[in-house]
Tab-separated table of C-alpha atoms in Angstrom:
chain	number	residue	atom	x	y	z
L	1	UNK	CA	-3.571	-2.354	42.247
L	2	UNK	CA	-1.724	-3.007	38.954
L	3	UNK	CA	0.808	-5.293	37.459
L	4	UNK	CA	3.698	-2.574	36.925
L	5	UNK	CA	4.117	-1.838	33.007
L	6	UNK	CA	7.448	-3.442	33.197
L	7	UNK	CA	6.449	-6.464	34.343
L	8	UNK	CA	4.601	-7.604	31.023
L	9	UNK	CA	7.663	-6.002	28.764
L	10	UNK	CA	10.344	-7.831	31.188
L	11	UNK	CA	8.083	-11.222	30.581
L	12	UNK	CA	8.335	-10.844	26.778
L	13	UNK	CA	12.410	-10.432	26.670
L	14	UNK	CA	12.295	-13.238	29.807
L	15	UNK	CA	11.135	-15.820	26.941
L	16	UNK	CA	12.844	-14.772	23.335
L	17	UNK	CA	12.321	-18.274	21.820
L	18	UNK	CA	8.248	-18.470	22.290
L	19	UNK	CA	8.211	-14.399	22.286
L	20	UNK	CA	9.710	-14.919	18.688
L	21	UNK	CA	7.383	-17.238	17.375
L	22	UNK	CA	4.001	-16.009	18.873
L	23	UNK	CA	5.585	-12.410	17.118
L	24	UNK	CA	5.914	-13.964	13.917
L	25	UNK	CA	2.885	-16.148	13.996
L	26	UNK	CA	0.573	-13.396	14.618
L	27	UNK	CA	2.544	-11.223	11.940
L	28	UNK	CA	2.034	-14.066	9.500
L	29	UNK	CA	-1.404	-13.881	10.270
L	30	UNK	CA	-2.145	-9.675	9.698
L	31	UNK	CA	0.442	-9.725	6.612
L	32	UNK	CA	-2.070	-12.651	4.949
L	33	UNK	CA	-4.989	-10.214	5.824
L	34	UNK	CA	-3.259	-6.955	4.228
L	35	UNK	CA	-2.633	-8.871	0.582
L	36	UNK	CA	-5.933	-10.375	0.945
L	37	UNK	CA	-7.701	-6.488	1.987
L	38	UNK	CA	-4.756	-5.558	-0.854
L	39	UNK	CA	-6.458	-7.409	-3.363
L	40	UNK	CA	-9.957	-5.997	-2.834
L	41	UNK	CA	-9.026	-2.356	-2.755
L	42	UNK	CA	-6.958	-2.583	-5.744
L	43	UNK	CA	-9.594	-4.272	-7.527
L	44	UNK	CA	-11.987	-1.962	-6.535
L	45	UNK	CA	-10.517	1.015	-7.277
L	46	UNK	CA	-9.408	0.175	-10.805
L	47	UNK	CA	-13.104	-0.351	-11.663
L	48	UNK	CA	-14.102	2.765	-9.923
L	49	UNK	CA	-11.398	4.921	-11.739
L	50	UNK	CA	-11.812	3.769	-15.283
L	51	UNK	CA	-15.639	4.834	-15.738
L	52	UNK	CA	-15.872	8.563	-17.116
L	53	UNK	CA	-19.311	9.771	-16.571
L	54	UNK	CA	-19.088	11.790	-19.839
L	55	UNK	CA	-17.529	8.758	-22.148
L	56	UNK	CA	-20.536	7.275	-23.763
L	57	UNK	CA	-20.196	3.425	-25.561
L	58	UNK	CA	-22.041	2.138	-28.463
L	59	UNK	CA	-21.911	-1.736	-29.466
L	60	UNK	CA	-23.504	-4.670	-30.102
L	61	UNK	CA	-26.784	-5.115	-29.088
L	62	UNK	CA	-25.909	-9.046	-29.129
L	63	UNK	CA	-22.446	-8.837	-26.951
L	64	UNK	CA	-24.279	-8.614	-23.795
L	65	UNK	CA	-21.905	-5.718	-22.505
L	66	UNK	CA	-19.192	-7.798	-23.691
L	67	UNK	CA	-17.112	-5.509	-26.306
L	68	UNK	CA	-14.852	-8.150	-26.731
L	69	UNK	CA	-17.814	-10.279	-28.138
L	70	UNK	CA	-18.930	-6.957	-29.984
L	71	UNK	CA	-19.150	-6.401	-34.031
L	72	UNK	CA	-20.531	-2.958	-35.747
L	73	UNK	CA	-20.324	-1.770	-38.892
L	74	UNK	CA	-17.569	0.627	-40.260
L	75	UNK	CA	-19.876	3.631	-40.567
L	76	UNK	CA	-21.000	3.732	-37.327
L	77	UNK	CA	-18.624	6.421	-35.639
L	78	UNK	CA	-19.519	8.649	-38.309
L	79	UNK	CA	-23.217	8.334	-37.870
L	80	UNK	CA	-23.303	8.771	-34.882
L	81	UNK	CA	-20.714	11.911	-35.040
L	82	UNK	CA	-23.571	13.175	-37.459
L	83	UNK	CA	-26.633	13.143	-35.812
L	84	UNK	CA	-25.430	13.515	-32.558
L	85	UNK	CA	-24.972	17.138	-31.579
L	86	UNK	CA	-23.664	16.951	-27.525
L	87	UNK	CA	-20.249	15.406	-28.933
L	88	UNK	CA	-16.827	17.082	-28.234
L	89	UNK	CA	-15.038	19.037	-30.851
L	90	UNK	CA	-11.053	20.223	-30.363
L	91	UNK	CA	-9.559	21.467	-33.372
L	92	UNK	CA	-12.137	20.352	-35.673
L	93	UNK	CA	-11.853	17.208	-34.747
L	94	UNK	CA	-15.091	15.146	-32.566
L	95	UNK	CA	-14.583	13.224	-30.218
L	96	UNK	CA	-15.511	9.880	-31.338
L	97	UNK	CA	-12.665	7.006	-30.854
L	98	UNK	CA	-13.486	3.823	-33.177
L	99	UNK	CA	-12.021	0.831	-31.535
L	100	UNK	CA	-11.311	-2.748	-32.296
L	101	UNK	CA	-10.764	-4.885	-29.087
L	102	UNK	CA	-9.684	-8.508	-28.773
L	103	UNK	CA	-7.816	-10.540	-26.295
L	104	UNK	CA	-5.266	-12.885	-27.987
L	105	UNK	CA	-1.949	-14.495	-27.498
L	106	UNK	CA	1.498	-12.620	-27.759
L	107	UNK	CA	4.839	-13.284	-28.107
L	108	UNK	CA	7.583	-12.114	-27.263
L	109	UNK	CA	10.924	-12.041	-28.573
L	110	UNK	CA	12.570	-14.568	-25.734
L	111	UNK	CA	9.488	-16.778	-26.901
L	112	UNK	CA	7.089	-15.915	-23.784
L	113	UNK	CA	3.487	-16.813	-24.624
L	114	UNK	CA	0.655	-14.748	-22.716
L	115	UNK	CA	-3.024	-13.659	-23.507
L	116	UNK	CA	-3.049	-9.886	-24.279
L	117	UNK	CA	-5.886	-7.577	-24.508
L	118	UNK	CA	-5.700	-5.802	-27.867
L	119	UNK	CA	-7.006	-2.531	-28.923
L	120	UNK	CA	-6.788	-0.758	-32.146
L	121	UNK	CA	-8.129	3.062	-31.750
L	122	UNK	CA	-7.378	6.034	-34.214
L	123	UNK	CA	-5.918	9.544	-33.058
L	124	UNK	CA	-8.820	10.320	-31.522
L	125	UNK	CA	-8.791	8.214	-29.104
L	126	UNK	CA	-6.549	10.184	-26.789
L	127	UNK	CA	-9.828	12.860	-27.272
L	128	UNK	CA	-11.905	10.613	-25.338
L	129	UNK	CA	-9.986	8.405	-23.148
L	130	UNK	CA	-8.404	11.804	-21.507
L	131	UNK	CA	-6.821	9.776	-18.581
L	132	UNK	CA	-4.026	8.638	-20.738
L	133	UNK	CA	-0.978	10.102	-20.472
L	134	UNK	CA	2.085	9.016	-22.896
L	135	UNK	CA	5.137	8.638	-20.689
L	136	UNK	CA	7.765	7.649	-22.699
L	137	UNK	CA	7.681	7.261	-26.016
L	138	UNK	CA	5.508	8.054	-29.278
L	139	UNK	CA	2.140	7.258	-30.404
L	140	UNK	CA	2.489	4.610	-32.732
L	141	UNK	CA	2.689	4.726	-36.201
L	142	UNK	CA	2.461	1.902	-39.009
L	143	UNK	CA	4.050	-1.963	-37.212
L	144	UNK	CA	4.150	-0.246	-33.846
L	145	UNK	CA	1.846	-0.799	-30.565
L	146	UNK	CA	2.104	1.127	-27.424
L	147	UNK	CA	2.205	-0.487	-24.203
L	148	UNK	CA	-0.062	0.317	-21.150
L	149	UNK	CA	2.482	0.229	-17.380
L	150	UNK	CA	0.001	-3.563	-16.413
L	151	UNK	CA	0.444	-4.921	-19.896
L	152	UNK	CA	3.034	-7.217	-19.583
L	153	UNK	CA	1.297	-8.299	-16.270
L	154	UNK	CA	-1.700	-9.201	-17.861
L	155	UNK	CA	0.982	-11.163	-20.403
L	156	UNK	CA	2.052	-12.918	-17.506
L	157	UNK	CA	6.256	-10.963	-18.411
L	158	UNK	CA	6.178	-9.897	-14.602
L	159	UNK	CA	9.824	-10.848	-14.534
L	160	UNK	CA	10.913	-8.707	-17.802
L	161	UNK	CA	10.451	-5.137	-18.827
L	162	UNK	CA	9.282	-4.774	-22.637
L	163	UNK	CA	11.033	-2.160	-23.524
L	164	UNK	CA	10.901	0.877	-27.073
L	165	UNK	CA	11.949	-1.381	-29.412
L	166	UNK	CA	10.900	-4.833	-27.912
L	167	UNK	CA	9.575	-6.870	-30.754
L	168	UNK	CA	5.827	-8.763	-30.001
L	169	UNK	CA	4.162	-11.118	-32.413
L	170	UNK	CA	0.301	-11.519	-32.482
L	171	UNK	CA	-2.187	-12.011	-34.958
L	172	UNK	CA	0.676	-13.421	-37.192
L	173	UNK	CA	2.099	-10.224	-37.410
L	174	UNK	CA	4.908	-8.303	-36.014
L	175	UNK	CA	4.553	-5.319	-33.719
L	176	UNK	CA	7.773	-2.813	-32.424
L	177	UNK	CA	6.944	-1.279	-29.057
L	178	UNK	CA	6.757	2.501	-29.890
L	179	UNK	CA	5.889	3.633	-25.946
L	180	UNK	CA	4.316	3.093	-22.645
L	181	UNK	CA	1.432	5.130	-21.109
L	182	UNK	CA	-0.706	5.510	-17.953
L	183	UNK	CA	-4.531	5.716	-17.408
L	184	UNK	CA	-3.739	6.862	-13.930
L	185	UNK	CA	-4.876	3.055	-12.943
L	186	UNK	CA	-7.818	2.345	-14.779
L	187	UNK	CA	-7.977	-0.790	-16.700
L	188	UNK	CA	-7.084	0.408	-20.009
L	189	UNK	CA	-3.396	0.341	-18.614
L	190	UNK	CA	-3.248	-3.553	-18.924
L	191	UNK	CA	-4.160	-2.932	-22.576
L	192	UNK	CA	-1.791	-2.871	-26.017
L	193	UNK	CA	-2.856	-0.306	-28.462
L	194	UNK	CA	-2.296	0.001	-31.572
L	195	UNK	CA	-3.550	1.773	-34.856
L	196	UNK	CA	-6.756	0.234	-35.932
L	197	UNK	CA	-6.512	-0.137	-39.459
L	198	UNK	CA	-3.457	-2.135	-38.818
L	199	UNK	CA	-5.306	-4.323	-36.281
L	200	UNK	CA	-7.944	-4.432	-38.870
L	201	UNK	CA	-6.002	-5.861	-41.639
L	202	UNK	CA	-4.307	-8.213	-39.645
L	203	UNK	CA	-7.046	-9.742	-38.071
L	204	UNK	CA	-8.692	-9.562	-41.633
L	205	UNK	CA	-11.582	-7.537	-40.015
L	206	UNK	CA	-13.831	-4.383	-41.322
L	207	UNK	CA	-15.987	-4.067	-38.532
L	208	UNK	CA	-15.584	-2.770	-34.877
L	209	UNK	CA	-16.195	-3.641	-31.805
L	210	UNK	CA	-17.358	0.089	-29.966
L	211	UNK	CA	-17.367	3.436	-30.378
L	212	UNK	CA	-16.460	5.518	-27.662
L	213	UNK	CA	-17.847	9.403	-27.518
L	214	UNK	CA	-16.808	12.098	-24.792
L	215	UNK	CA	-20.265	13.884	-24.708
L	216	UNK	CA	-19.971	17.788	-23.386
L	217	UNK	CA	-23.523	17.093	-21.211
L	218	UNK	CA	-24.429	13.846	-19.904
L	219	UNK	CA	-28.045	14.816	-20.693
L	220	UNK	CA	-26.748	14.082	-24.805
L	221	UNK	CA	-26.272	10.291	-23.260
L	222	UNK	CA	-30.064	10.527	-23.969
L	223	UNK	CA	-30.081	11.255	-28.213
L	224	UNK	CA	-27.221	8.382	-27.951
L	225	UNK	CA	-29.176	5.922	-26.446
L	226	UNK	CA	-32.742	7.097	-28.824
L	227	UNK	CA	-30.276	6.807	-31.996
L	228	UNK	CA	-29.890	3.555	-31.271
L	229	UNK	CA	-33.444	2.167	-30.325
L	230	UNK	CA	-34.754	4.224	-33.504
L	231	UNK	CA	-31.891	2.225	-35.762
L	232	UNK	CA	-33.381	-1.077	-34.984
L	233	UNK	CA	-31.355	-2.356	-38.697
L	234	UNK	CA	-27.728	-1.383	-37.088
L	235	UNK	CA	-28.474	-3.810	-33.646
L	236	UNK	CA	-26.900	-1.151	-31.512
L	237	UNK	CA	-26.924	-0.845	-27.666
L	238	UNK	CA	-25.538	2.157	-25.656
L	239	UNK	CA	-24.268	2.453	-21.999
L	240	UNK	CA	-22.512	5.540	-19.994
L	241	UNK	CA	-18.525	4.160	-19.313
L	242	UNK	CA	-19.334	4.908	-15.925
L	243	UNK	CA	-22.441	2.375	-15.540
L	244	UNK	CA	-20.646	0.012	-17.945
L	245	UNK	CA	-17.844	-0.568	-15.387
L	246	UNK	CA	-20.155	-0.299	-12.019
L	247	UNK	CA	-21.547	-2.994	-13.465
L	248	UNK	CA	-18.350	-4.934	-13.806
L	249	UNK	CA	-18.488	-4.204	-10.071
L	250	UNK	CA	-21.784	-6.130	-9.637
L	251	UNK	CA	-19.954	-8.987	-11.880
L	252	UNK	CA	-16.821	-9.024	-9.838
L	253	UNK	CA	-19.128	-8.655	-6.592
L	254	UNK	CA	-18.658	-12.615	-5.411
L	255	UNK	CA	-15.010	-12.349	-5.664
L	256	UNK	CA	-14.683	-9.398	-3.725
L	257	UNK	CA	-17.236	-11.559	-0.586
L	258	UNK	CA	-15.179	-14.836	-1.075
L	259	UNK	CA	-12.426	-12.252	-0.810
L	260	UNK	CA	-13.648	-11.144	2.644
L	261	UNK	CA	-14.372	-14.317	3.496
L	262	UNK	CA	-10.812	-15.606	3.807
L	263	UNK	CA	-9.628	-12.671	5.467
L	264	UNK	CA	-11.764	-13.624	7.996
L	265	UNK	CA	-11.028	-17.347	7.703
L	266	UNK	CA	-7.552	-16.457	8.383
L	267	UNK	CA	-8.690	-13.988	11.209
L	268	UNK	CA	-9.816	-16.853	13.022
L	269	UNK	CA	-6.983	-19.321	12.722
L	270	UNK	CA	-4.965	-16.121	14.028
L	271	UNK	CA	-7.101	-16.233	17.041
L	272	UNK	CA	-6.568	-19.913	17.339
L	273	UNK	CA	-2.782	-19.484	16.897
L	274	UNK	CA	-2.857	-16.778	19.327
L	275	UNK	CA	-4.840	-19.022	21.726
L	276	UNK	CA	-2.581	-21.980	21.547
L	277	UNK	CA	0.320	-19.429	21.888
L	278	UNK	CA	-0.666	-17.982	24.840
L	279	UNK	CA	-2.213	-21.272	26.399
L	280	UNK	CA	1.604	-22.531	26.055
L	281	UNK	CA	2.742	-19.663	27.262
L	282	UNK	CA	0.673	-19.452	30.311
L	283	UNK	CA	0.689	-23.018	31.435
L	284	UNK	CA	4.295	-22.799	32.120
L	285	UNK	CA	3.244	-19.840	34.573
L	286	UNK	CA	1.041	-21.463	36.779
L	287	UNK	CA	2.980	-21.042	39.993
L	288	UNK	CA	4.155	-17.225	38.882
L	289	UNK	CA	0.276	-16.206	38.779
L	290	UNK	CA	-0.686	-18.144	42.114
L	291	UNK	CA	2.850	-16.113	43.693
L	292	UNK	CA	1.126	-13.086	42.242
L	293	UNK	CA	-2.060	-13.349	43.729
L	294	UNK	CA	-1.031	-14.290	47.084
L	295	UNK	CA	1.271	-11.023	47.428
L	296	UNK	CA	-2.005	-9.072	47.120
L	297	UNK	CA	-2.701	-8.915	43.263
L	298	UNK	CA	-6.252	-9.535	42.200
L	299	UNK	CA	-7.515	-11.717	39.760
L	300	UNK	CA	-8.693	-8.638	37.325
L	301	UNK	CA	-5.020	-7.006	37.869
L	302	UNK	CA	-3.028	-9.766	36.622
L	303	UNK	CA	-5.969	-10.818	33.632
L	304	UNK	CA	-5.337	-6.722	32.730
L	305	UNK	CA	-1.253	-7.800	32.859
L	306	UNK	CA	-1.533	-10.929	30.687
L	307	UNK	CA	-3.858	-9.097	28.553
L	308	UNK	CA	-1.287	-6.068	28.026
L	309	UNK	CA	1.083	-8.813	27.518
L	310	UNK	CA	-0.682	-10.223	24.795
L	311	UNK	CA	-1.853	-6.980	23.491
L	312	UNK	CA	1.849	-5.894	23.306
L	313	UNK	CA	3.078	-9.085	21.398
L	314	UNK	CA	0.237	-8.315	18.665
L	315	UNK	CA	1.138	-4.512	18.215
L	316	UNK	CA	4.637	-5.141	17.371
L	317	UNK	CA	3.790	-8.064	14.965
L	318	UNK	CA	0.924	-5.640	13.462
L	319	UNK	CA	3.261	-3.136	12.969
L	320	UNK	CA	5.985	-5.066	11.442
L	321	UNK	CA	3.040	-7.126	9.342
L	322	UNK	CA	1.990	-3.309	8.379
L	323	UNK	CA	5.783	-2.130	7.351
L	324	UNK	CA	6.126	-5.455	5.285
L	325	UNK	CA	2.657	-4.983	3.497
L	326	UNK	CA	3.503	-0.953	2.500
L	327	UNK	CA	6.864	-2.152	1.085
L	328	UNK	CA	6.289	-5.217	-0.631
L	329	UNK	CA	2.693	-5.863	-1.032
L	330	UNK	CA	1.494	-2.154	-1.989
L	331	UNK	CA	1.686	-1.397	-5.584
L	332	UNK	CA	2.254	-5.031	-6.684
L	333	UNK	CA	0.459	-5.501	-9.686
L	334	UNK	CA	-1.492	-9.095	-10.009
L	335	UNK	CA	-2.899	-9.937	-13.562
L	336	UNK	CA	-6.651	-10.727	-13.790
L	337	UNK	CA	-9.923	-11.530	-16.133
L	338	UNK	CA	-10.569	-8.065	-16.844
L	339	UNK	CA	-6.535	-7.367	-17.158
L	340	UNK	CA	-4.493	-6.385	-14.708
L	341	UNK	CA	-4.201	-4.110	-11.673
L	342	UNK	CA	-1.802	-3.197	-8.588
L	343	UNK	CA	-2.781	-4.583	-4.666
L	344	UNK	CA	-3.828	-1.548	-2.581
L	345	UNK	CA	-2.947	-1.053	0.833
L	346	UNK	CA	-4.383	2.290	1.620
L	347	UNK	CA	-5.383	3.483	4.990
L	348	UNK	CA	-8.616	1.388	5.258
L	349	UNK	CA	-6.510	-1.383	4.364
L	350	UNK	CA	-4.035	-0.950	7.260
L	351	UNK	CA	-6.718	0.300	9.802
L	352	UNK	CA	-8.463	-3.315	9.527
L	353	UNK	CA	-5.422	-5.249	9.116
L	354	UNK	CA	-4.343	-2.966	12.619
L	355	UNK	CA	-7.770	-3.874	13.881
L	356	UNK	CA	-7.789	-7.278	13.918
L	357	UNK	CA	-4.389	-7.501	14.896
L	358	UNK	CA	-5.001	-5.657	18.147
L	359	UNK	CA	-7.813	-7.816	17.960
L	360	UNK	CA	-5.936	-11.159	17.853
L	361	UNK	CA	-3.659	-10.058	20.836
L	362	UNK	CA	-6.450	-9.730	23.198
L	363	UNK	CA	-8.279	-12.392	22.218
L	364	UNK	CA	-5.863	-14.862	22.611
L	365	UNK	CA	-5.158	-13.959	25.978
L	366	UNK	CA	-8.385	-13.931	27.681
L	367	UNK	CA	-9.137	-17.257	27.784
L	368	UNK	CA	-6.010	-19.153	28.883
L	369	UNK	CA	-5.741	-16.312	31.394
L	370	UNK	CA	-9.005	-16.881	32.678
L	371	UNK	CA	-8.614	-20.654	32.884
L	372	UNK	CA	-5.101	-20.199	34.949
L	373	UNK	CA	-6.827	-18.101	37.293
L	374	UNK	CA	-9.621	-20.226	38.189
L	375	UNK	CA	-7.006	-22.660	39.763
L	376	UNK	CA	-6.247	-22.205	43.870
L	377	UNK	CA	-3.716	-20.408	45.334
L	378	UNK	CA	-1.977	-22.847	46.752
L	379	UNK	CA	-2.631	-25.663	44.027
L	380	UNK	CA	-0.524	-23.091	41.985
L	381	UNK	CA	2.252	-22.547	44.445
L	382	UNK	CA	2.732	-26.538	44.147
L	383	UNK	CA	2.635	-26.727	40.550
L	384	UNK	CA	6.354	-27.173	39.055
């Protein structure tokens, strides 16, 4: 026989004070998990979204997939529009987007100082990078720059909006915001754009640092990658986007296992908190678990009871830990190396976080349960 199901609820509400604590412990606990499980996702997914298997890049041979490191010549986007014959034409136009990208520090006009990543492209950029979507806004002309939704992340401005007509200064130049636009999360979002002869002039450069080409087959990847072992006087190197930010993924692959080692680090000091919880919250029970089993209840009945008391205590703290995480945590965007990007909590996210939770509950119940059973009867009945 059973331990009625109100008996474990009626235990809960008979102790508020350590009921309270082991709730918010163990929702301390699964909350820490979801931003840490937050943090991978969103990482994740911003490197998976922001490769287009049809975007082909051409730099440096020397930058060592680095196109911040990168320097070409002038000429190259229209050599390469020349010879090769898989590139994407609207309106007479090919799709090849010169670019000049640098990370420096910005300013803006309350004096904030942050690292910015830089980008000058041309009006065909929006030919190849077709993710981008101008939300409010123009593209900007002569002086201007237009802002991706993570740039002032990445700027560390997390507190202020830069707004159309927000002044920045970089490069010893200044820049009037002329927009904002989304790459439906991939990284370019973190980014500032501008036009590139402007970025050119100020940075007193004539080279580039890529060329970008939205190929119609992926097969013409191929005459990209021969044009540039058969100019061995240009130095050139070609990569699909879509390899070029898998392997970011292999780069960023120890963060994401130190990552998932401290969810797991904090997985077990829940199950230690939940153990010294429940140890407390047993011993003072001694002489209610001997009365138990001497009115008939077996041992597994009332191990099954503490156990769905336990189990009880972690579902509401997962599910509160789980309500917090998908208001606060979801969506908050966290600036890193490669830029910037928003914590995930998607439904992997909250099925482990759930998991372990559940997890947590029973685990911390079994063993004081166990050890308070062991004890006799009628030691227990004398116990005070």
């Amino acid at each position: 026989m059973l331990l009625p199901w109100e008996y474990g609820v009626r235990n809960l509400a008979r102790r508020p004070v350590r009921t309270g604590l082991t709730l918010f412990a163990l929702a301390t606990v699964v909350t820490l998990m979801l931003v840490v499980i937050g943090f991978i996702r969103g990482l994740e997914r911003s490197l998976a979204i922001s490769g287009d298997p049809n975007v082909a890049l051409v730099f440096s041979l020397t930058a060592e997939d680095n196109p911040e490191n990168s320097s070409i010549p002038a000429n190259i986007p229209d050599l390469l529009a020349a010879t090769i014959e898989g590139v994407s034409e609207n309106f007479g136009n090919q799709a090849v987007s010169a670019e000049l990208f640098l990370a420096t520090r910005v300013t803006n006009e309350a004096g904030h100082q942050g690292f910015g990543l830089i980008r000058g492209v041309t009006n065909q950029a929006p030919q190849v990078r077709r993710n981008l979507r101008l939300v409010e806004g123009q593209w900007p002309k002569a002086g201007e720059v237009l802002l991706g939704r993570l740039a002032a992340t990445k700027m560390g401005q997390t507190t202020a909006r830069l707004n159309i007509g927000d002044r920045l200064d970089f490069e010893g130049e200044s820049w009037t915001i002329s927009g904002h636009f989304i790459a439906d999360g991939a990284a370019f979002e973190s980014e500032v754009w501008c036009r590139l002869e402007d970025l050119q002039l100020a940075t007193k450069r004539q080279d580039l640092s890529l060329v970008a080409l939205w190929l119609e087959n992926r097969r013409s990847l191929g005459e990209v990658e021969l044009f540039c072992k058969e100019r061995l006087d240009l130095e050139l190197s070609a990569i699909s986007e879509l390899d070029y930010y898998r392997g970011l993924q292999q780069f960023y692959k120890p963060v994401r296992w130190m990552a998932w080692t401290v969810v797991w680090m904090v997985a077990g000091a829940g199950i230690f908190t939940g153990l010294n919880m429940m140890y407390g919250s047993v011993a003072g029970r001694i002489r209610e678990i001997a009365t138990l089993r001497a009115i008939g209840f077996r041992r597994r009945a009332v191990l099954i009871g503490l156990m769905h008391e336990g189990l009880l205590m972690a579902a509401c703290a997962t599910l509160f830990a789980g309500l917090m995480a998908v208001m606060f945590v979801d969506g908050f965007a966290v600036k890193f190396t490669m830029g910037a990007f928003r914590l995930r909590i998607d439904s992997l996210a909250l099925m482990i976080g759930c998991g372990v939770g559940l997890f947590l509950g029973v685990a911390g119940a079994i063993p004081p349960a166990i050890k308070a059973l062991r004890a006799e009867i009628a030691n227990g009945l004398k116990s005070s």
